[in-house]
């Protein structure tokens, strides 16, 4: 039985001696990194292309329904996620391009804003659908001012919640990140849950 597991090979490129745990050659994990790198690029392109398509279709048809308005806002928010959040992640982390000081401050400063907007846009769409189901007659009387105020609240709330991320960006030795002290952590937790 020990001879059966003495040398394991996956496509002849990942050999491993299981008796003493030493690796002989290891190009297999780099293949996984290449696959995930190009998979991330494919996901990014898909997000940008499909959300652009939705926006173009909604704008071209000029639908004035409540649902079209909220879906258009959600498509804009998801397009921002792809452009502002995923694009720098794919370029910098998957292709191993280093941070510059200004890119760090700009990209890490606005990084969480599209995530919040996208999440709140889904919640706003859901709450509007709930309101239409619970009160169908009074919901039809609400005009465009109601829809615009819901969307503006979504974007303003997302901006307020992303302010601590904009303020606490730190760039040190080529590494970029957020450095929250206790006051900002408390303020962010307070704003998030109240």
Short mmCIF file of N, CA and C in Angstrom, two decimals, residues 12-164:
data_model
loop_
_atom_site.label_atom_id
_atom_site.label_comp_id
_atom_site.label_asym_id
_atom_site.label_seq_id
_atom_site.Cartn_x
_atom_site.Cartn_y
_atom_site.Cartn_z
N UNK A 12 1.46 15.13 -14.71
CA UNK A 12 2.92 15.09 -14.77
C UNK A 12 3.56 16.43 -14.47
N UNK A 13 2.87 17.32 -13.82
CA UNK A 13 3.48 18.61 -13.54
C UNK A 13 3.46 18.97 -12.06
N UNK A 14 2.80 18.17 -11.25
CA UNK A 14 2.74 18.45 -9.82
C UNK A 14 3.09 17.16 -9.09
N UNK A 15 4.37 16.91 -8.89
CA UNK A 15 4.83 15.69 -8.24
C UNK A 15 5.02 15.96 -6.76
N UNK A 16 4.67 14.99 -5.95
CA UNK A 16 4.73 15.16 -4.51
C UNK A 16 5.10 13.83 -3.89
N UNK A 17 6.09 13.85 -3.05
CA UNK A 17 6.47 12.65 -2.32
C UNK A 17 5.74 12.69 -0.99
N UNK A 18 4.74 11.84 -0.82
CA UNK A 18 3.89 11.90 0.36
C UNK A 18 4.53 11.29 1.60
N UNK A 19 5.59 10.49 1.43
CA UNK A 19 6.19 9.88 2.62
C UNK A 19 6.94 10.89 3.46
N UNK A 20 7.67 11.80 2.84
CA UNK A 20 8.41 12.77 3.64
C UNK A 20 7.89 14.20 3.46
N UNK A 21 6.88 14.39 2.62
CA UNK A 21 6.23 15.69 2.48
C UNK A 21 7.01 16.69 1.65
N UNK A 22 8.06 16.28 0.97
CA UNK A 22 8.83 17.24 0.17
C UNK A 22 8.25 17.34 -1.23
N UNK A 23 8.32 18.52 -1.78
CA UNK A 23 7.83 18.74 -3.13
C UNK A 23 8.98 18.68 -4.11
N UNK A 24 8.80 17.96 -5.20
CA UNK A 24 9.86 17.85 -6.20
C UNK A 24 9.78 19.01 -7.19
N UNK A 25 8.66 19.23 -7.79
CA UNK A 25 8.46 20.36 -8.68
C UNK A 25 7.03 20.86 -8.53
N UNK A 26 6.83 22.15 -8.80
CA UNK A 26 5.54 22.72 -8.47
C UNK A 26 5.07 23.78 -9.45
N UNK A 27 4.95 23.51 -10.72
CA UNK A 27 4.37 24.50 -11.61
C UNK A 27 2.85 24.52 -11.59
N UNK A 28 2.22 23.56 -10.94
CA UNK A 28 0.76 23.46 -10.92
C UNK A 28 0.09 24.66 -10.24
N UNK A 29 0.55 25.11 -9.04
CA UNK A 29 -0.10 26.28 -8.44
C UNK A 29 0.03 27.55 -9.28
N UNK A 30 1.11 27.70 -10.02
CA UNK A 30 1.20 28.88 -10.88
C UNK A 30 0.15 28.82 -11.99
N UNK A 31 -0.18 27.61 -12.42
CA UNK A 31 -1.25 27.45 -13.40
C UNK A 31 -2.59 27.87 -12.80
N UNK A 32 -2.81 27.55 -11.54
CA UNK A 32 -4.03 27.98 -10.85
C UNK A 32 -4.08 29.50 -10.77
N UNK A 33 -2.94 30.13 -10.47
CA UNK A 33 -2.90 31.59 -10.41
C UNK A 33 -3.21 32.21 -11.77
N UNK A 34 -2.69 31.61 -12.83
CA UNK A 34 -2.98 32.11 -14.17
C UNK A 34 -4.46 31.96 -14.51
N UNK A 35 -5.02 30.83 -14.15
CA UNK A 35 -6.45 30.60 -14.42
C UNK A 35 -7.31 31.59 -13.65
N UNK A 36 -7.01 31.80 -12.36
CA UNK A 36 -7.81 32.74 -11.58
C UNK A 36 -7.60 34.17 -12.05
N UNK A 37 -6.41 34.49 -12.52
CA UNK A 37 -6.16 35.83 -13.04
C UNK A 37 -7.04 36.11 -14.25
N UNK A 38 -7.07 35.19 -15.19
CA UNK A 38 -7.85 35.41 -16.39
C UNK A 38 -9.34 35.21 -16.14
N UNK A 39 -9.69 34.42 -15.14
CA UNK A 39 -11.09 34.30 -14.75
C UNK A 39 -11.58 35.63 -14.16
N UNK A 40 -10.74 36.28 -13.36
CA UNK A 40 -11.09 37.59 -12.80
C UNK A 40 -11.25 38.62 -13.90
N UNK A 41 -10.38 38.57 -14.91
CA UNK A 41 -10.52 39.49 -16.04
C UNK A 41 -11.83 39.23 -16.78
N UNK A 42 -12.18 37.96 -16.97
CA UNK A 42 -13.44 37.61 -17.63
C UNK A 42 -14.65 38.10 -16.86
N UNK A 43 -14.61 37.94 -15.54
CA UNK A 43 -15.72 38.42 -14.70
C UNK A 43 -15.83 39.94 -14.79
N UNK A 44 -14.69 40.63 -14.75
CA UNK A 44 -14.68 42.08 -14.85
C UNK A 44 -15.27 42.54 -16.18
N UNK A 45 -14.83 41.93 -17.27
CA UNK A 45 -15.35 42.30 -18.59
C UNK A 45 -16.85 42.00 -18.67
N UNK A 46 -17.27 40.87 -18.11
CA UNK A 46 -18.69 40.53 -18.10
C UNK A 46 -19.52 41.56 -17.35
N UNK A 47 -19.05 41.97 -16.19
CA UNK A 47 -19.78 42.97 -15.40
C UNK A 47 -19.89 44.28 -16.17
N UNK A 48 -18.79 44.73 -16.74
CA UNK A 48 -18.81 46.00 -17.47
C UNK A 48 -19.68 45.92 -18.73
N UNK A 49 -19.54 44.85 -19.48
CA UNK A 49 -20.29 44.74 -20.74
C UNK A 49 -21.79 44.55 -20.48
N UNK A 50 -22.15 43.66 -19.57
CA UNK A 50 -23.57 43.39 -19.35
C UNK A 50 -24.29 44.57 -18.70
N UNK A 51 -23.65 45.26 -17.77
CA UNK A 51 -24.29 46.43 -17.18
C UNK A 51 -24.39 47.57 -18.19
N UNK A 52 -23.40 47.70 -19.05
CA UNK A 52 -23.49 48.70 -20.13
C UNK A 52 -24.64 48.38 -21.07
N UNK A 53 -24.81 47.11 -21.37
CA UNK A 53 -25.90 46.69 -22.25
C UNK A 53 -27.26 47.00 -21.63
N UNK A 54 -27.40 46.72 -20.35
CA UNK A 54 -28.67 47.02 -19.66
C UNK A 54 -28.94 48.52 -19.69
N UNK A 55 -27.91 49.31 -19.41
CA UNK A 55 -28.09 50.76 -19.43
C UNK A 55 -28.49 51.26 -20.82
N UNK A 56 -27.82 50.76 -21.84
CA UNK A 56 -28.14 51.20 -23.20
C UNK A 56 -29.57 50.81 -23.58
N UNK A 57 -29.97 49.59 -23.24
CA UNK A 57 -31.33 49.16 -23.56
C UNK A 57 -32.38 49.98 -22.82
N UNK A 58 -32.14 50.27 -21.56
CA UNK A 58 -33.12 51.05 -20.80
C UNK A 58 -33.19 52.49 -21.27
N UNK A 59 -32.06 53.06 -21.65
CA UNK A 59 -32.06 54.45 -22.11
C UNK A 59 -32.68 54.55 -23.51
N UNK A 60 -32.37 53.59 -24.37
CA UNK A 60 -32.91 53.61 -25.73
C UNK A 60 -34.42 53.46 -25.78
N UNK A 61 -34.94 52.56 -24.97
CA UNK A 61 -36.39 52.33 -24.98
C UNK A 61 -37.14 53.43 -24.24
N UNK A 62 -36.45 54.20 -23.43
CA UNK A 62 -37.03 55.30 -22.67
C UNK A 62 -38.25 54.86 -21.88
N UNK A 63 -38.08 53.79 -21.16
CA UNK A 63 -39.17 53.31 -20.31
C UNK A 63 -39.25 54.20 -19.08
N UNK A 64 -40.44 54.60 -18.75
CA UNK A 64 -40.64 55.48 -17.61
C UNK A 64 -41.29 54.78 -16.43
N UNK A 65 -41.21 53.49 -16.38
CA UNK A 65 -41.83 52.77 -15.27
C UNK A 65 -40.94 52.85 -14.03
N UNK A 66 -41.57 52.58 -12.90
CA UNK A 66 -40.83 52.58 -11.63
C UNK A 66 -39.72 51.55 -11.65
N UNK A 67 -40.05 50.36 -12.13
CA UNK A 67 -39.09 49.26 -12.13
C UNK A 67 -37.90 49.58 -13.03
N UNK A 68 -38.14 50.17 -14.18
CA UNK A 68 -37.04 50.52 -15.10
C UNK A 68 -36.12 51.55 -14.46
N UNK A 69 -36.70 52.49 -13.72
CA UNK A 69 -35.89 53.51 -13.05
C UNK A 69 -34.97 52.88 -12.01
N UNK A 70 -35.49 51.98 -11.19
CA UNK A 70 -34.68 51.35 -10.15
C UNK A 70 -33.67 50.37 -10.74
N UNK A 71 -34.04 49.67 -11.79
CA UNK A 71 -33.09 48.75 -12.44
C UNK A 71 -31.97 49.54 -13.11
N UNK A 72 -32.31 50.68 -13.69
CA UNK A 72 -31.29 51.53 -14.29
C UNK A 72 -30.32 52.03 -13.22
N UNK A 73 -30.82 52.42 -12.08
CA UNK A 73 -29.96 52.85 -10.99
C UNK A 73 -29.08 51.70 -10.50
N UNK A 74 -29.64 50.51 -10.40
CA UNK A 74 -28.87 49.34 -9.99
C UNK A 74 -27.79 49.01 -11.01
N UNK A 75 -28.09 49.16 -12.29
CA UNK A 75 -27.09 48.91 -13.34
C UNK A 75 -25.96 49.92 -13.26
N UNK A 76 -26.28 51.17 -12.98
CA UNK A 76 -25.24 52.20 -12.81
C UNK A 76 -24.37 51.87 -11.60
N UNK A 77 -25.00 51.46 -10.50
CA UNK A 77 -24.24 51.11 -9.29
C UNK A 77 -23.35 49.90 -9.54
N UNK A 78 -23.85 48.89 -10.21
CA UNK A 78 -23.04 47.70 -10.49
C UNK A 78 -21.93 48.01 -11.50
N UNK A 79 -22.18 48.90 -12.43
CA UNK A 79 -21.14 49.33 -13.35
C UNK A 79 -20.02 50.04 -12.59
N UNK A 80 -20.39 50.85 -11.60
CA UNK A 80 -19.40 51.51 -10.74
C UNK A 80 -18.59 50.49 -9.94
N UNK A 81 -19.24 49.43 -9.49
CA UNK A 81 -18.52 48.36 -8.78
C UNK A 81 -17.47 47.76 -9.69
N UNK A 82 -17.84 47.47 -10.92
CA UNK A 82 -16.88 46.90 -11.85
C UNK A 82 -15.75 47.85 -12.18
N UNK A 83 -16.07 49.11 -12.35
CA UNK A 83 -15.07 50.09 -12.76
C UNK A 83 -14.20 50.58 -11.61
N UNK A 84 -14.80 50.87 -10.47
CA UNK A 84 -14.06 51.46 -9.36
C UNK A 84 -13.49 50.42 -8.40
N UNK A 85 -14.20 49.33 -8.18
CA UNK A 85 -13.75 48.33 -7.21
C UNK A 85 -12.99 47.18 -7.87
N UNK A 86 -13.58 46.55 -8.88
CA UNK A 86 -12.97 45.35 -9.46
C UNK A 86 -11.80 45.64 -10.38
N UNK A 87 -11.87 46.69 -11.18
CA UNK A 87 -10.79 46.98 -12.11
C UNK A 87 -9.45 47.18 -11.41
N UNK A 88 -9.36 48.02 -10.37
CA UNK A 88 -8.07 48.13 -9.66
C UNK A 88 -7.67 46.82 -8.97
N UNK A 89 -8.64 46.09 -8.44
CA UNK A 89 -8.32 44.81 -7.80
C UNK A 89 -7.68 43.85 -8.79
N UNK A 90 -8.26 43.75 -9.97
CA UNK A 90 -7.73 42.82 -10.97
C UNK A 90 -6.36 43.28 -11.45
N UNK A 91 -6.22 44.55 -11.74
CA UNK A 91 -4.96 45.04 -12.28
C UNK A 91 -3.84 44.95 -11.24
N UNK A 92 -4.10 45.40 -10.04
CA UNK A 92 -3.03 45.49 -9.05
C UNK A 92 -2.74 44.16 -8.38
N UNK A 93 -3.76 43.42 -8.00
CA UNK A 93 -3.52 42.18 -7.26
C UNK A 93 -3.30 40.97 -8.16
N UNK A 94 -4.01 40.87 -9.24
CA UNK A 94 -3.86 39.69 -10.11
C UNK A 94 -2.68 39.80 -11.05
N UNK A 95 -2.37 41.02 -11.50
CA UNK A 95 -1.25 41.19 -12.41
C UNK A 95 0.00 41.72 -11.69
N UNK A 96 -0.07 41.83 -10.37
CA UNK A 96 1.07 42.17 -9.50
C UNK A 96 1.74 43.48 -9.92
N UNK A 97 0.93 44.48 -10.14
CA UNK A 97 1.44 45.82 -10.42
C UNK A 97 1.41 46.58 -9.10
N UNK A 98 2.50 47.21 -8.75
CA UNK A 98 2.60 47.89 -7.46
C UNK A 98 1.77 49.16 -7.39
N UNK A 99 1.50 49.57 -6.17
CA UNK A 99 0.74 50.78 -5.92
C UNK A 99 1.64 51.99 -6.07
N UNK A 100 1.09 53.08 -6.58
CA UNK A 100 1.73 54.37 -6.45
C UNK A 100 0.98 55.11 -5.35
N UNK A 101 1.61 56.13 -4.82
CA UNK A 101 1.01 56.83 -3.69
C UNK A 101 -0.36 57.43 -4.04
N UNK A 102 -0.44 58.09 -5.17
CA UNK A 102 -1.68 58.76 -5.54
C UNK A 102 -2.77 57.77 -5.95
N UNK A 103 -2.38 56.70 -6.63
CA UNK A 103 -3.36 55.66 -6.98
C UNK A 103 -3.92 55.03 -5.72
N UNK A 104 -3.06 54.84 -4.73
CA UNK A 104 -3.51 54.27 -3.45
C UNK A 104 -4.56 55.16 -2.81
N UNK A 105 -4.27 56.46 -2.71
CA UNK A 105 -5.20 57.36 -2.04
C UNK A 105 -6.53 57.50 -2.80
N UNK A 106 -6.46 57.56 -4.10
CA UNK A 106 -7.68 57.72 -4.88
C UNK A 106 -8.50 56.44 -4.89
N UNK A 107 -7.87 55.32 -5.23
CA UNK A 107 -8.62 54.07 -5.39
C UNK A 107 -9.08 53.49 -4.07
N UNK A 108 -8.22 53.50 -3.06
CA UNK A 108 -8.64 52.99 -1.76
C UNK A 108 -9.60 53.94 -1.07
N UNK A 109 -9.55 55.23 -1.43
CA UNK A 109 -10.47 56.19 -0.84
C UNK A 109 -11.90 55.99 -1.28
N UNK A 110 -12.09 55.66 -2.54
CA UNK A 110 -13.45 55.50 -3.06
C UNK A 110 -13.85 54.04 -3.23
N UNK A 111 -13.04 53.13 -2.73
CA UNK A 111 -13.25 51.70 -2.96
C UNK A 111 -14.59 51.18 -2.43
N UNK A 112 -14.98 51.59 -1.25
CA UNK A 112 -16.19 51.04 -0.63
C UNK A 112 -17.47 51.75 -1.08
N UNK A 113 -17.34 52.92 -1.67
CA UNK A 113 -18.52 53.67 -2.10
C UNK A 113 -19.39 52.88 -3.08
N UNK A 114 -18.86 52.31 -4.16
CA UNK A 114 -19.75 51.58 -5.08
C UNK A 114 -20.34 50.31 -4.47
N UNK A 115 -19.63 49.70 -3.52
CA UNK A 115 -20.18 48.51 -2.85
C UNK A 115 -21.41 48.91 -2.04
N UNK A 116 -21.30 50.00 -1.30
CA UNK A 116 -22.45 50.48 -0.53
C UNK A 116 -23.60 50.89 -1.45
N UNK A 117 -23.30 51.60 -2.53
CA UNK A 117 -24.35 52.05 -3.44
C UNK A 117 -25.08 50.86 -4.05
N UNK A 118 -24.32 49.86 -4.48
CA UNK A 118 -24.95 48.68 -5.09
C UNK A 118 -25.84 47.95 -4.10
N UNK A 119 -25.34 47.79 -2.89
CA UNK A 119 -26.13 47.11 -1.85
C UNK A 119 -27.39 47.89 -1.52
N UNK A 120 -27.25 49.19 -1.33
CA UNK A 120 -28.42 50.01 -1.00
C UNK A 120 -29.39 50.12 -2.17
N UNK A 121 -28.90 50.06 -3.40
CA UNK A 121 -29.79 50.09 -4.56
C UNK A 121 -30.66 48.83 -4.60
N UNK A 122 -30.08 47.70 -4.24
CA UNK A 122 -30.87 46.46 -4.17
C UNK A 122 -31.92 46.56 -3.07
N UNK A 123 -31.52 47.11 -1.93
CA UNK A 123 -32.46 47.27 -0.81
C UNK A 123 -33.57 48.24 -1.19
N UNK A 124 -33.23 49.34 -1.85
CA UNK A 124 -34.24 50.32 -2.27
C UNK A 124 -35.21 49.71 -3.27
N UNK A 125 -34.69 48.96 -4.22
CA UNK A 125 -35.55 48.27 -5.19
C UNK A 125 -36.49 47.31 -4.49
N UNK A 126 -35.97 46.58 -3.52
CA UNK A 126 -36.79 45.61 -2.78
C UNK A 126 -37.86 46.31 -1.95
N UNK A 127 -37.50 47.40 -1.29
CA UNK A 127 -38.49 48.14 -0.49
C UNK A 127 -39.57 48.76 -1.37
N UNK A 128 -39.19 49.25 -2.54
CA UNK A 128 -40.18 49.79 -3.45
C UNK A 128 -41.14 48.70 -3.93
N UNK A 129 -40.62 47.54 -4.26
CA UNK A 129 -41.48 46.42 -4.68
C UNK A 129 -42.40 46.00 -3.54
N UNK A 130 -41.89 46.00 -2.31
CA UNK A 130 -42.72 45.67 -1.15
C UNK A 130 -43.85 46.69 -0.99
N UNK A 131 -43.53 47.96 -1.16
CA UNK A 131 -44.54 49.02 -1.05
C UNK A 131 -45.61 48.87 -2.13
N UNK A 132 -45.19 48.51 -3.34
CA UNK A 132 -46.15 48.32 -4.44
C UNK A 132 -47.07 47.14 -4.14
N UNK A 133 -46.55 46.10 -3.54
CA UNK A 133 -47.37 44.93 -3.22
C UNK A 133 -48.33 45.23 -2.07
N UNK A 134 -47.83 45.90 -1.03
CA UNK A 134 -48.67 46.16 0.14
C UNK A 134 -49.71 47.24 -0.10
N UNK A 135 -49.37 48.28 -0.84
CA UNK A 135 -50.28 49.39 -1.09
C UNK A 135 -50.30 49.74 -2.59
N UNK A 136 -50.96 48.94 -3.37
CA UNK A 136 -50.90 49.15 -4.83
C UNK A 136 -51.54 50.46 -5.29
N UNK A 137 -52.60 50.89 -4.64
CA UNK A 137 -53.27 52.12 -5.09
C UNK A 137 -52.49 53.37 -4.70
N UNK A 138 -52.00 53.41 -3.48
CA UNK A 138 -51.26 54.60 -3.06
C UNK A 138 -49.88 54.66 -3.71
N UNK A 139 -49.33 53.50 -4.07
CA UNK A 139 -48.01 53.52 -4.72
C UNK A 139 -48.08 54.06 -6.14
N UNK A 140 -49.22 53.87 -6.79
CA UNK A 140 -49.35 54.40 -8.16
C UNK A 140 -49.51 55.91 -8.15
N UNK A 141 -49.95 56.48 -7.03
CA UNK A 141 -50.11 57.93 -6.94
C UNK A 141 -48.78 58.64 -6.70
N UNK A 142 -47.80 57.90 -6.21
CA UNK A 142 -46.48 58.50 -5.98
C UNK A 142 -45.82 58.79 -7.31
N UNK A 143 -45.20 59.94 -7.40
CA UNK A 143 -44.61 60.36 -8.67
C UNK A 143 -43.11 60.14 -8.74
N UNK A 144 -42.52 60.84 -9.68
CA UNK A 144 -41.09 60.72 -9.92
C UNK A 144 -40.27 61.30 -8.78
N UNK A 145 -40.85 62.29 -8.08
CA UNK A 145 -40.14 62.90 -6.96
C UNK A 145 -39.85 61.87 -5.86
N UNK A 146 -40.78 60.98 -5.63
CA UNK A 146 -40.61 59.90 -4.64
C UNK A 146 -39.46 58.97 -5.04
N UNK A 147 -39.44 58.57 -6.31
CA UNK A 147 -38.38 57.66 -6.78
C UNK A 147 -37.01 58.33 -6.71
N UNK A 148 -36.94 59.57 -7.14
CA UNK A 148 -35.66 60.28 -7.13
C UNK A 148 -35.18 60.49 -5.70
N UNK A 149 -36.10 60.76 -4.78
CA UNK A 149 -35.69 60.94 -3.38
C UNK A 149 -35.16 59.63 -2.79
N UNK A 150 -35.76 58.50 -3.15
CA UNK A 150 -35.24 57.21 -2.69
C UNK A 150 -33.83 56.96 -3.21
N UNK A 151 -33.61 57.23 -4.48
CA UNK A 151 -32.30 56.99 -5.08
C UNK A 151 -31.27 57.97 -4.53
N UNK A 152 -31.64 59.22 -4.35
CA UNK A 152 -30.71 60.20 -3.78
C UNK A 152 -30.34 59.82 -2.35
N UNK A 153 -31.30 59.33 -1.59
CA UNK A 153 -31.01 58.85 -0.24
C UNK A 153 -30.03 57.69 -0.28
N UNK A 154 -30.19 56.81 -1.23
CA UNK A 154 -29.27 55.68 -1.39
C UNK A 154 -27.85 56.16 -1.64
N UNK A 155 -27.66 57.07 -2.57
CA UNK A 155 -26.32 57.53 -2.92
C UNK A 155 -25.71 58.38 -1.80
N UNK A 156 -26.52 59.20 -1.15
CA UNK A 156 -25.99 60.03 -0.05
C UNK A 156 -25.61 59.17 1.14
N UNK A 157 -26.44 58.20 1.49
CA UNK A 157 -26.11 57.30 2.60
C UNK A 157 -24.84 56.50 2.30
N UNK A 158 -24.68 56.05 1.07
CA UNK A 158 -23.46 55.33 0.69
C UNK A 158 -22.24 56.24 0.80
N UNK A 159 -22.38 57.50 0.41
CA UNK A 159 -21.27 58.45 0.53
C UNK A 159 -20.91 58.69 1.99
N UNK A 160 -21.92 58.83 2.85
CA UNK A 160 -21.65 59.05 4.27
C UNK A 160 -20.95 57.85 4.90
N UNK A 161 -21.37 56.65 4.55
CA UNK A 161 -20.75 55.47 5.13
C UNK A 161 -19.36 55.20 4.58
N UNK A 162 -19.03 55.74 3.44
CA UNK A 162 -17.70 55.51 2.88
C UNK A 162 -16.70 56.59 3.27
N UNK A 163 -17.12 57.63 3.97
CA UNK A 163 -16.21 58.69 4.40
C UNK A 163 -15.07 58.16 5.27
N UNK A 164 -15.30 57.29 6.25
CA UNK A 164 -14.15 56.77 7.02
C UNK A 164 -13.13 56.04 6.15
#
